[in-house]
XYZ file of C-alpha atoms in Angstrom:
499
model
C 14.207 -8.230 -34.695
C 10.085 -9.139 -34.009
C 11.287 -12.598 -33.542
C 14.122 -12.062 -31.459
C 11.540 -9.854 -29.275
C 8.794 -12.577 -29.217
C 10.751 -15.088 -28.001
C 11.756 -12.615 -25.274
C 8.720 -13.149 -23.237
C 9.991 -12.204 -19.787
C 9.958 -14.962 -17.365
C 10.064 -15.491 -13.450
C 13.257 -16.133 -13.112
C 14.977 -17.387 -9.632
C 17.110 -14.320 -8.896
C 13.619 -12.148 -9.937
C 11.391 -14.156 -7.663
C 13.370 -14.105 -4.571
C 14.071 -10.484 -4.906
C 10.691 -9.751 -5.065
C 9.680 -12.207 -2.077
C 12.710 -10.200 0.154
C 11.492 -6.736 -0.728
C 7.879 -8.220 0.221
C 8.036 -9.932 3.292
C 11.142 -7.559 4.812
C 9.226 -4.705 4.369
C 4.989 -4.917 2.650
C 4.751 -7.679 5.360
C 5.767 -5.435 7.992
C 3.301 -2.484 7.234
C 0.215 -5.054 7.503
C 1.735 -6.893 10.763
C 1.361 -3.597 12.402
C -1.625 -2.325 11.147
C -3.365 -5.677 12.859
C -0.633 -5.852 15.733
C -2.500 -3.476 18.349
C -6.105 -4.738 17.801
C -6.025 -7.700 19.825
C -3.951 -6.511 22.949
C -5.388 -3.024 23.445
C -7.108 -4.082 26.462
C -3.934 -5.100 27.644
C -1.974 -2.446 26.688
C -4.442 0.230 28.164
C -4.451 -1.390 31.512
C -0.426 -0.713 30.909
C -0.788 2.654 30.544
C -3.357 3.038 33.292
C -1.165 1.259 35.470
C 2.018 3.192 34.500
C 0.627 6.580 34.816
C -0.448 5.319 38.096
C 2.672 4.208 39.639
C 4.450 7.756 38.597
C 1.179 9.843 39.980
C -0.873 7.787 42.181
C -3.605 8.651 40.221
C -5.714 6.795 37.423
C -6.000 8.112 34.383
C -9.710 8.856 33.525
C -11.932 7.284 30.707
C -10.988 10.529 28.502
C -7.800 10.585 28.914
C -6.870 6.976 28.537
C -8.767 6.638 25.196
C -6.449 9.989 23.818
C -3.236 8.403 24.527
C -4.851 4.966 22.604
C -5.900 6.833 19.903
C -3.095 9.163 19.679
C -0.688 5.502 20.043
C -3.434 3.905 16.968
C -3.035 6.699 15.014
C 0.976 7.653 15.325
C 0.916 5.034 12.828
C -0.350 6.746 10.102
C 1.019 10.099 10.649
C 4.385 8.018 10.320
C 2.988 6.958 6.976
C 2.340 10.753 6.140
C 5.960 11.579 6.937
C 7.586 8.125 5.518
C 6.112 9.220 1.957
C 7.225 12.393 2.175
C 11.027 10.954 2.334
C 10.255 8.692 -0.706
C 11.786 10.852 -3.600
C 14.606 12.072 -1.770
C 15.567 8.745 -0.752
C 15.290 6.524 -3.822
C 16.840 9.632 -5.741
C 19.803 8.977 -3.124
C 20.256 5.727 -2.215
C 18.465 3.574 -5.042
C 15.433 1.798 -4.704
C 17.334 -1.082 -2.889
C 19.107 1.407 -1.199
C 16.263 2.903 0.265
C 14.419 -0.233 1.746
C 17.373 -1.580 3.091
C 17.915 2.288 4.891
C 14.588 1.466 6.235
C 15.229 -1.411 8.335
C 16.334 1.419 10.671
C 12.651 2.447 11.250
C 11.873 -1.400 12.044
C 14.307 -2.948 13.794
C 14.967 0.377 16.597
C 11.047 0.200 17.247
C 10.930 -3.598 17.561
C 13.391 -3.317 19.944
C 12.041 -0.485 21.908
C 8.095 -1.943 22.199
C 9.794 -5.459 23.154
C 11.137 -3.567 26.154
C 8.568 -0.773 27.021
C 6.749 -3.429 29.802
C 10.122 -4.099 31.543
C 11.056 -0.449 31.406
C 7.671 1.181 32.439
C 7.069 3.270 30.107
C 4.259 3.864 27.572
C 6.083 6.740 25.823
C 8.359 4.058 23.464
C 5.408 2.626 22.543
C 3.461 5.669 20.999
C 7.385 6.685 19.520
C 7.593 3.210 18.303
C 4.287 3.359 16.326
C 5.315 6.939 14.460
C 8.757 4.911 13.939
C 7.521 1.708 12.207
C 4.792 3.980 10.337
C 7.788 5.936 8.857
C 8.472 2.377 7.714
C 5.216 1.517 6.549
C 5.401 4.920 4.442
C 8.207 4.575 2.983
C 8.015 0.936 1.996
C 4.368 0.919 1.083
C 5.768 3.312 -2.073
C 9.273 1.876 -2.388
C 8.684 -1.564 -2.781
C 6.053 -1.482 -5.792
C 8.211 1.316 -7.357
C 11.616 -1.650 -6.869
C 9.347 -4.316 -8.196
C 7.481 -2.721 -10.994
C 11.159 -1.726 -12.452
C 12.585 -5.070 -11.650
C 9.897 -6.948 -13.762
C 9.417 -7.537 -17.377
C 6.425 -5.810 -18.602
C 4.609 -8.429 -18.583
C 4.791 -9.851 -15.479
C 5.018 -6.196 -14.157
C 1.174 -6.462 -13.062
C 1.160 -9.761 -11.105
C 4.547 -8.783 -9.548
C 3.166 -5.460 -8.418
C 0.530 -7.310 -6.571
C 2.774 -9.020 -4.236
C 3.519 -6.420 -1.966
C -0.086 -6.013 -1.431
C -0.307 -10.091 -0.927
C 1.844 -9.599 2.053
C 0.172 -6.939 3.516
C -2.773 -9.147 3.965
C -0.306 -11.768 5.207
C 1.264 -9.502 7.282
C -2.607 -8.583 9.092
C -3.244 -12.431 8.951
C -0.373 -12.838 11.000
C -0.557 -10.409 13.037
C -4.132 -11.940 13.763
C -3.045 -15.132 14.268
C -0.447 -14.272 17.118
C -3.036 -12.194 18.471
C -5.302 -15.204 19.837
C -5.529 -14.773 23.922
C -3.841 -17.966 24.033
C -0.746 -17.450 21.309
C 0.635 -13.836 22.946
C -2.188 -11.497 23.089
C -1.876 -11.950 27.374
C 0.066 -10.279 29.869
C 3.129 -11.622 29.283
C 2.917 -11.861 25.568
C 1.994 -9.067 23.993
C 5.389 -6.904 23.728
C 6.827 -9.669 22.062
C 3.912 -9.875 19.650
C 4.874 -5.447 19.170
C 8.205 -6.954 19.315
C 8.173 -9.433 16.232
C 8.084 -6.813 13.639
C 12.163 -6.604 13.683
C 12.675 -10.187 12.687
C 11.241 -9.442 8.577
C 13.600 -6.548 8.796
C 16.231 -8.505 9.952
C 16.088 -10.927 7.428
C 15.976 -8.313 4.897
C 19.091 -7.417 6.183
C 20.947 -9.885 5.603
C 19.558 -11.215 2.248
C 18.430 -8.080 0.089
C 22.279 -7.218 -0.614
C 22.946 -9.711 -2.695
C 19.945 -8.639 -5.287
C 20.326 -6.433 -7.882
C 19.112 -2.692 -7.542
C 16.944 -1.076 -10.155
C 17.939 -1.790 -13.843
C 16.174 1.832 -14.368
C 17.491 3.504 -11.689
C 21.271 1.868 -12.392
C 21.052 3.219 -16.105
C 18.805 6.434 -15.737
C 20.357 8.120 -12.639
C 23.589 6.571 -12.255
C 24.205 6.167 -15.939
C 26.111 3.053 -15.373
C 25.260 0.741 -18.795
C 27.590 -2.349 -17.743
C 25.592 -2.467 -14.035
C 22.386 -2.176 -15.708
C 23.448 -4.928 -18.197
C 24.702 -7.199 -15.298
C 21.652 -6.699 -13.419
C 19.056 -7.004 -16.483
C 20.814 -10.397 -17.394
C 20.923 -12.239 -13.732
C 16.788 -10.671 -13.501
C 15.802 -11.698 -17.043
C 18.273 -15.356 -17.331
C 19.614 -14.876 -20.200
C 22.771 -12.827 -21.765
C 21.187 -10.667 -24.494
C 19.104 -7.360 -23.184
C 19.650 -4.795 -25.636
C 16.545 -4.705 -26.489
C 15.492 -3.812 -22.897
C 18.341 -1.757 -22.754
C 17.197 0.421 -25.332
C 13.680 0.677 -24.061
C 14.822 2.225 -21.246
C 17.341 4.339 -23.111
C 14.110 5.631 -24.818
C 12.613 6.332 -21.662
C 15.482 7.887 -20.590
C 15.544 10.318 -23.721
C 11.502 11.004 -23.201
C 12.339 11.927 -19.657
C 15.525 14.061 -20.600
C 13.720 16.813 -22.402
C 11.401 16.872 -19.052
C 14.143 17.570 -16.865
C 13.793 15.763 -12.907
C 10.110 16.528 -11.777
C 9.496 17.944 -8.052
C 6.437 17.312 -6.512
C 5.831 21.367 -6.921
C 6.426 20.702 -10.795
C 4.528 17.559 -11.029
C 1.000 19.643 -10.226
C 1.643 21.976 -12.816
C 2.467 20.067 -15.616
C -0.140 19.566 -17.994
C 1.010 16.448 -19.692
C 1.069 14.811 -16.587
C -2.467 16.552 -15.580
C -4.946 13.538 -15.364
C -2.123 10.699 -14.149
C -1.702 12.828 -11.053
C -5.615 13.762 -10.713
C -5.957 9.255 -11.527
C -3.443 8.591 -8.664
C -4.945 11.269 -6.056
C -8.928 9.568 -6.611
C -7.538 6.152 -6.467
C -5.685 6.302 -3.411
C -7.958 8.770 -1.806
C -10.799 5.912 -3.025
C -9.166 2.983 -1.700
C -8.660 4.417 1.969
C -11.998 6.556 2.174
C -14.092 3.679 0.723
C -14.565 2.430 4.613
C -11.909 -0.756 4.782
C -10.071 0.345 7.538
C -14.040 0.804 8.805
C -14.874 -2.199 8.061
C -12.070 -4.177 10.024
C -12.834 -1.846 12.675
C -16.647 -2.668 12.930
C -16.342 -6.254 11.903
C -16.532 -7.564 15.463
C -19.314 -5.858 16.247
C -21.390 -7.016 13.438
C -20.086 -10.066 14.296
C -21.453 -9.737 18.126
C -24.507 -9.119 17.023
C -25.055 -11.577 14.908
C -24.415 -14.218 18.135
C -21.073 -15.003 17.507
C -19.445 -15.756 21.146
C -17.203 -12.759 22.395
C -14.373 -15.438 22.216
C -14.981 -16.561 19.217
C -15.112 -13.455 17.319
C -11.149 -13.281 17.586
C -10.888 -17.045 15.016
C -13.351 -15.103 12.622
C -11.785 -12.138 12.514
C -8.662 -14.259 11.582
C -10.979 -15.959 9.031
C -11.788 -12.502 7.253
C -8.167 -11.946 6.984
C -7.531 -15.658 5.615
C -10.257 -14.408 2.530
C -8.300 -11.059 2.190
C -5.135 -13.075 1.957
C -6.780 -15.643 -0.511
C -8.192 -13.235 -2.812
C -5.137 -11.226 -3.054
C -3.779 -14.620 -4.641
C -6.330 -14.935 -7.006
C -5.517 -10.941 -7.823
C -1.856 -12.081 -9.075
C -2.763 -14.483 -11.421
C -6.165 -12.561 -12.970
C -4.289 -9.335 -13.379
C -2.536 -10.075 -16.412
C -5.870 -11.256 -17.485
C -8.390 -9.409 -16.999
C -6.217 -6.362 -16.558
C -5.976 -3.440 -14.330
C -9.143 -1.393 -14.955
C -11.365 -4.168 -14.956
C -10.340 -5.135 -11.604
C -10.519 -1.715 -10.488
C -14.291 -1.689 -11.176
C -15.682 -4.898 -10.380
C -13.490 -4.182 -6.599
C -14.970 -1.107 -6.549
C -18.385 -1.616 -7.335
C -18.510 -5.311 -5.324
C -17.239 -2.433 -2.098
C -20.725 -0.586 -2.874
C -23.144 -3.542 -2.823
C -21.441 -4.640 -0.081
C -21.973 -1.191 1.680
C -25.866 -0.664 0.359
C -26.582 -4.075 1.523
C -24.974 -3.770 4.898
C -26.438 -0.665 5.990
C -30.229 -1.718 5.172
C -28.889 -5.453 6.800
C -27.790 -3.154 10.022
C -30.626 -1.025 10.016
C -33.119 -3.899 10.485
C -30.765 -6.145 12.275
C -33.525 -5.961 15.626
C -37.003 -6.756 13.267
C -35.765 -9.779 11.075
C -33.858 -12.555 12.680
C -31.708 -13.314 10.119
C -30.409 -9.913 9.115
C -27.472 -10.944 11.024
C -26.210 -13.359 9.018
C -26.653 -10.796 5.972
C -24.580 -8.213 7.548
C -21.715 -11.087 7.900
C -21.864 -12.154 4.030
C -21.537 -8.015 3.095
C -17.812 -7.967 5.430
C -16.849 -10.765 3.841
C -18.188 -9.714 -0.073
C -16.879 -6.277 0.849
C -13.271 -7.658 1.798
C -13.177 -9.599 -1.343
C -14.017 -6.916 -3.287
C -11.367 -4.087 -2.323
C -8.837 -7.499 -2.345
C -9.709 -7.950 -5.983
C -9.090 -3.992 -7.186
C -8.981 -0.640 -4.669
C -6.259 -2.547 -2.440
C -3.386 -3.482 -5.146
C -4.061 -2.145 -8.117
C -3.672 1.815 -7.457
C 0.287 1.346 -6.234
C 0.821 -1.259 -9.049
C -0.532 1.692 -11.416
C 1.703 4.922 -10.133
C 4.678 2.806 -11.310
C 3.060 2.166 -15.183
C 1.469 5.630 -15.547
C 4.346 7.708 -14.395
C 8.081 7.663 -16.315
C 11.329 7.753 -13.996
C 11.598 11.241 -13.350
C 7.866 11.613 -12.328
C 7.729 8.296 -10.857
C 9.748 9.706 -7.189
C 7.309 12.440 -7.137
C 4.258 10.522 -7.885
C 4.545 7.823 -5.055
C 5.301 10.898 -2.520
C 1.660 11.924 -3.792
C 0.314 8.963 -3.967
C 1.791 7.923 -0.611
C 0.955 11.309 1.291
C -2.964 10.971 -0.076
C -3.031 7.240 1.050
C -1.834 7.993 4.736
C -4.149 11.159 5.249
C -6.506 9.269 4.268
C -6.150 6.503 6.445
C -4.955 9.035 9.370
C -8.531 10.725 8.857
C -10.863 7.318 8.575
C -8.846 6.720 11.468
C -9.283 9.431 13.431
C -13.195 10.542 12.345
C -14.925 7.336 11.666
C -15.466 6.775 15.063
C -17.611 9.972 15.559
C -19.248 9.258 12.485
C -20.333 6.005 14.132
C -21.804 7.732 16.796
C -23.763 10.588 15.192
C -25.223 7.815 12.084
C -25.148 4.338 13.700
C -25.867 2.177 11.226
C -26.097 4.627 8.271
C -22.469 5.466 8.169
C -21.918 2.959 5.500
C -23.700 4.952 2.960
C -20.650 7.812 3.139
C -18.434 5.067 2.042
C -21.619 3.795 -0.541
C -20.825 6.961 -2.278
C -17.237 7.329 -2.216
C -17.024 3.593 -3.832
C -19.430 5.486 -6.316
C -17.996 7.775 -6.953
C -14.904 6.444 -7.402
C -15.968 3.879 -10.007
C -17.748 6.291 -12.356
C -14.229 7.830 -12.675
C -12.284 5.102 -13.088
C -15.059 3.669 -15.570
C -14.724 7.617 -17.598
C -10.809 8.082 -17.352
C -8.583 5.040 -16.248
C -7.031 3.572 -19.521
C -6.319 -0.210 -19.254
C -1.969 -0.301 -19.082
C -1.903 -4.280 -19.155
C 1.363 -5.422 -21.350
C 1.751 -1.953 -22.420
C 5.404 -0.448 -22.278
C 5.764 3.024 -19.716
C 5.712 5.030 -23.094
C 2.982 3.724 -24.471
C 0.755 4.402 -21.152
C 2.118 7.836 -21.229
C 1.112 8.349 -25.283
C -2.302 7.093 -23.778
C -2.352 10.189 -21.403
C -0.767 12.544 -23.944
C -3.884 12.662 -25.643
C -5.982 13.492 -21.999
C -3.655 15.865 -21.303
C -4.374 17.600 -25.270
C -0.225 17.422 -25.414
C 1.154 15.907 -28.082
C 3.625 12.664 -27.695
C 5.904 12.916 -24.583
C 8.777 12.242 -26.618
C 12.150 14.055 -27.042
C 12.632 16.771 -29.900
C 8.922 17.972 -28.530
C 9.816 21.521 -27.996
C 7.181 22.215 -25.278
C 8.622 19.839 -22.840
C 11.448 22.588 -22.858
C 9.624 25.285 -21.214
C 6.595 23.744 -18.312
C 4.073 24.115 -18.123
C 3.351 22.988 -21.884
C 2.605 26.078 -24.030
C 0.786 23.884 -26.777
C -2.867 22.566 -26.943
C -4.064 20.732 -29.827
């Protein structure tokens, strides 16, 4: 039997590879593409709302006004996120986790079509409808497609796979970047098309995710169909014997059964899943409050001011993203490595150099002549650092610390924390900027601190360990004994026994 299971090494198989690149580029690629897609045309595309509201009114809209209806268009995003997470559980409960993204080509390809044509029709209004519709995508895929991948892949390969949808997020902003030169389609005429692209990943996905195979887990857990599961295990794993995976998940299955399906409602007051759900709420609140989105956001001006030409700043910008996309790579093939927690604090801990450094490097920026060029090696150390941990690994880990019935739940957590956070960066950072200049970096100083120190105290490392042996990891946090069936205080939640 330990032979038969050593030679069993999962490997990359064709059908496992392609799946993975579909679910990636149809939908992670998408959520990136638009995060990056309204940076380079805004100037553009608030002269078309200025000169809209003028031709129904005859009157200009004023400075106020103008930068609401950008902000509230910038930010429609992730409030879509907000609500896309929220539909998570329901939806993969429903349709599958294949299912699911496929239903959520919807939220693509209507608002691709609708932002291509909101120049021609006149009307800013599709445009900010647009953005909430293609964040609902964003939401929703951002959870789906590392949940789909994480239960597609052999364990271990399960940590480099669940770095991919991450890899094409940054592709997705590179992109995005790329298109958004003055001269590729960020000008008058271009820039609904560049809005407008986001339908052809969706498209594609389409066509080609049918003919993959859903969720081993899902196809034996929740539809109880064994010969499906067995079909679908043996064209993912290439080769005709996977009982043994077959009973792994039967295990699972039995662990889970004595739990019962787990609402979000439930999941906060279950102790044995007490510190997985506290883990998942730090990390994701970590990753967006440690000042990325911030740093995209102020890049250019650091850049400015360190004498790069206002036209130039557009190729560095794309530069920074061609690191972030880079790094990502490297992620994939180190995180079977070095492992998960590791990553998590050297990324975490590289993000608060970077932001020490940057705010003394900003603070004397006008007395020493080459601060400058300091503040431009701390964006670029700080993107490599959130590449190598806070940006991948937190999704990749809601999929190995959770079991099936949780996992729904979980990602609708996860995923709601994630988008409010990014919804509030969003929406306050800008005020922050205002009221402490060049000192707002140290709020995000000592959130990456913050952050690390629990990661460093509570974060077990999960690399090439099954889903029940994580979860034996956090029965002991959680003073519960094994999450296992015949364990009578699964039976009535929240557990009645302490150790």
């Amino acid at each position: 039997m330990e032979k038969g299971h050593q030679e069993k090494e999962g490997k990359l198989t064709l059908v496992l590879a392609l799946a993975t690149l579909i679910a990636a580029f149809g939908s992670s690629f998408q959520y990136g593409y638009n995060v990056a897609a309204v940076n380079s045309p805004s100037e553009l595309m608030q002269q078309f709302y200025n000169d809209t509201y003028q031709e129904r009114t005859q009157e200009t809209l004023d400075s106020f006004s103008l930068t609401l209806l950008w902000s509230v268009t910038v930010s429609m995003f992730p409030f879509g996120g907000f609500i896309g997470s929220l539909m998570v559980g329901p939806l993969v409960n429903k349709l599958g986790r294949k299912g699911a993204l496929l239903f959520n080509n919807i939220f693509s390809i209507v608002p691709a079509i609708l932002m291509g044509c909101s120049k021609t029709a006149r009307s800013y209004e599709l445009i900010i409808a647009s953005r909430l519709m293609v964040g609902i995508c964003a939401g929703l895929s951002s959870n789906v497609v590392p949940m789909y991948l994480g239960e597609l892949a052999p364990k271990n390969l399960r940590g480099a796979l669940g770095v991919v949808p991450q890899l094409f997020i940054t592709v997705g902003i590179l992109v995005a970047q790329l298109f958004g030169f003055r001269n590729v389609l960020a000008n008058e005429e271009g820039w609904p098309i560049l809005l407008g692209l986001t339908g052809v990943p969706a498209a594609l996905q389409v066509l080609f995710l049918p003919f993959f195979p859903e969720s081993p887990r899902y196809l034996l857990i929740q539809k109880k169909d064994a010969s499906a599961t067995e079909k679908a295990l043996q064209r993912l794993r290439g080769w005709k014997d996977v009982t043994l995976e077959m009973e792994e998940i039967q295990r699972e299955d039995e662990a889970e059964k004595a739990a019962g399906f787990i609402s979000v409602w439930k999941l906060f007051k279950m102790q044995s899943l007490r510190w997985q759900l506290i883990s998942i709420i730090v990390l994701m609140a970590g990753q967006q409050l440690s000042g990325v989105n911030a740093i995209y956001y102020y890049a250019d001006k650091i850049y400015l001011s360190a004498g790069v030409k206002s036209n130039d700043v557009q190729y560095v910008t794309a530069g920074t993203g061609a690191v972030n996309v880079f790094m990502t790579l490297v992620t994939i093939f180190v995180v079977e490595l070095w492992g998960r927690r590791l990553l998590l604090l050297l990324g975490f801990s590289t993000c608060l150099t970077a932001c020490i450094v940057l705010t003394v490097a900003l603070a004397l920026q006008d007395t020493i002549s080459w601060m400058p060029y300091v503040s431009i090696v701390c964006v670029i150390v700080y993107v490599i650092g959130h590449a190598l941990g806070p940006s991948p690994i937190p999704a990749l880990l809601i999929t190995e610390i959770f079991l099936q019935s949780s996992r729904p739940a979980a990602f609708m957590v996860g995923g709601s924390v994630h988008w409010l956070s990014n919804f509030t960066v969003g929406l306050i950072f800008p005020f922050i900027q205002v009221g402490l200049g060049a000192y707002s970096f140290i709020v995000f100083a000592v959130i990456c601190l913050l952050t690390t120190i629990y990661i460093f105290l509570v974060i077990p490392e999960t690399k090439g360990r099954s889903f029940i042996e994580i979860n034996q990891i956090f029965a002991k946090k959680n003073k519960v004994s094994d999450v296992y069936p015949e364990k009578e205080e699964l039976k009535d939640l929240p557990p009645a026994v302490s150790p």
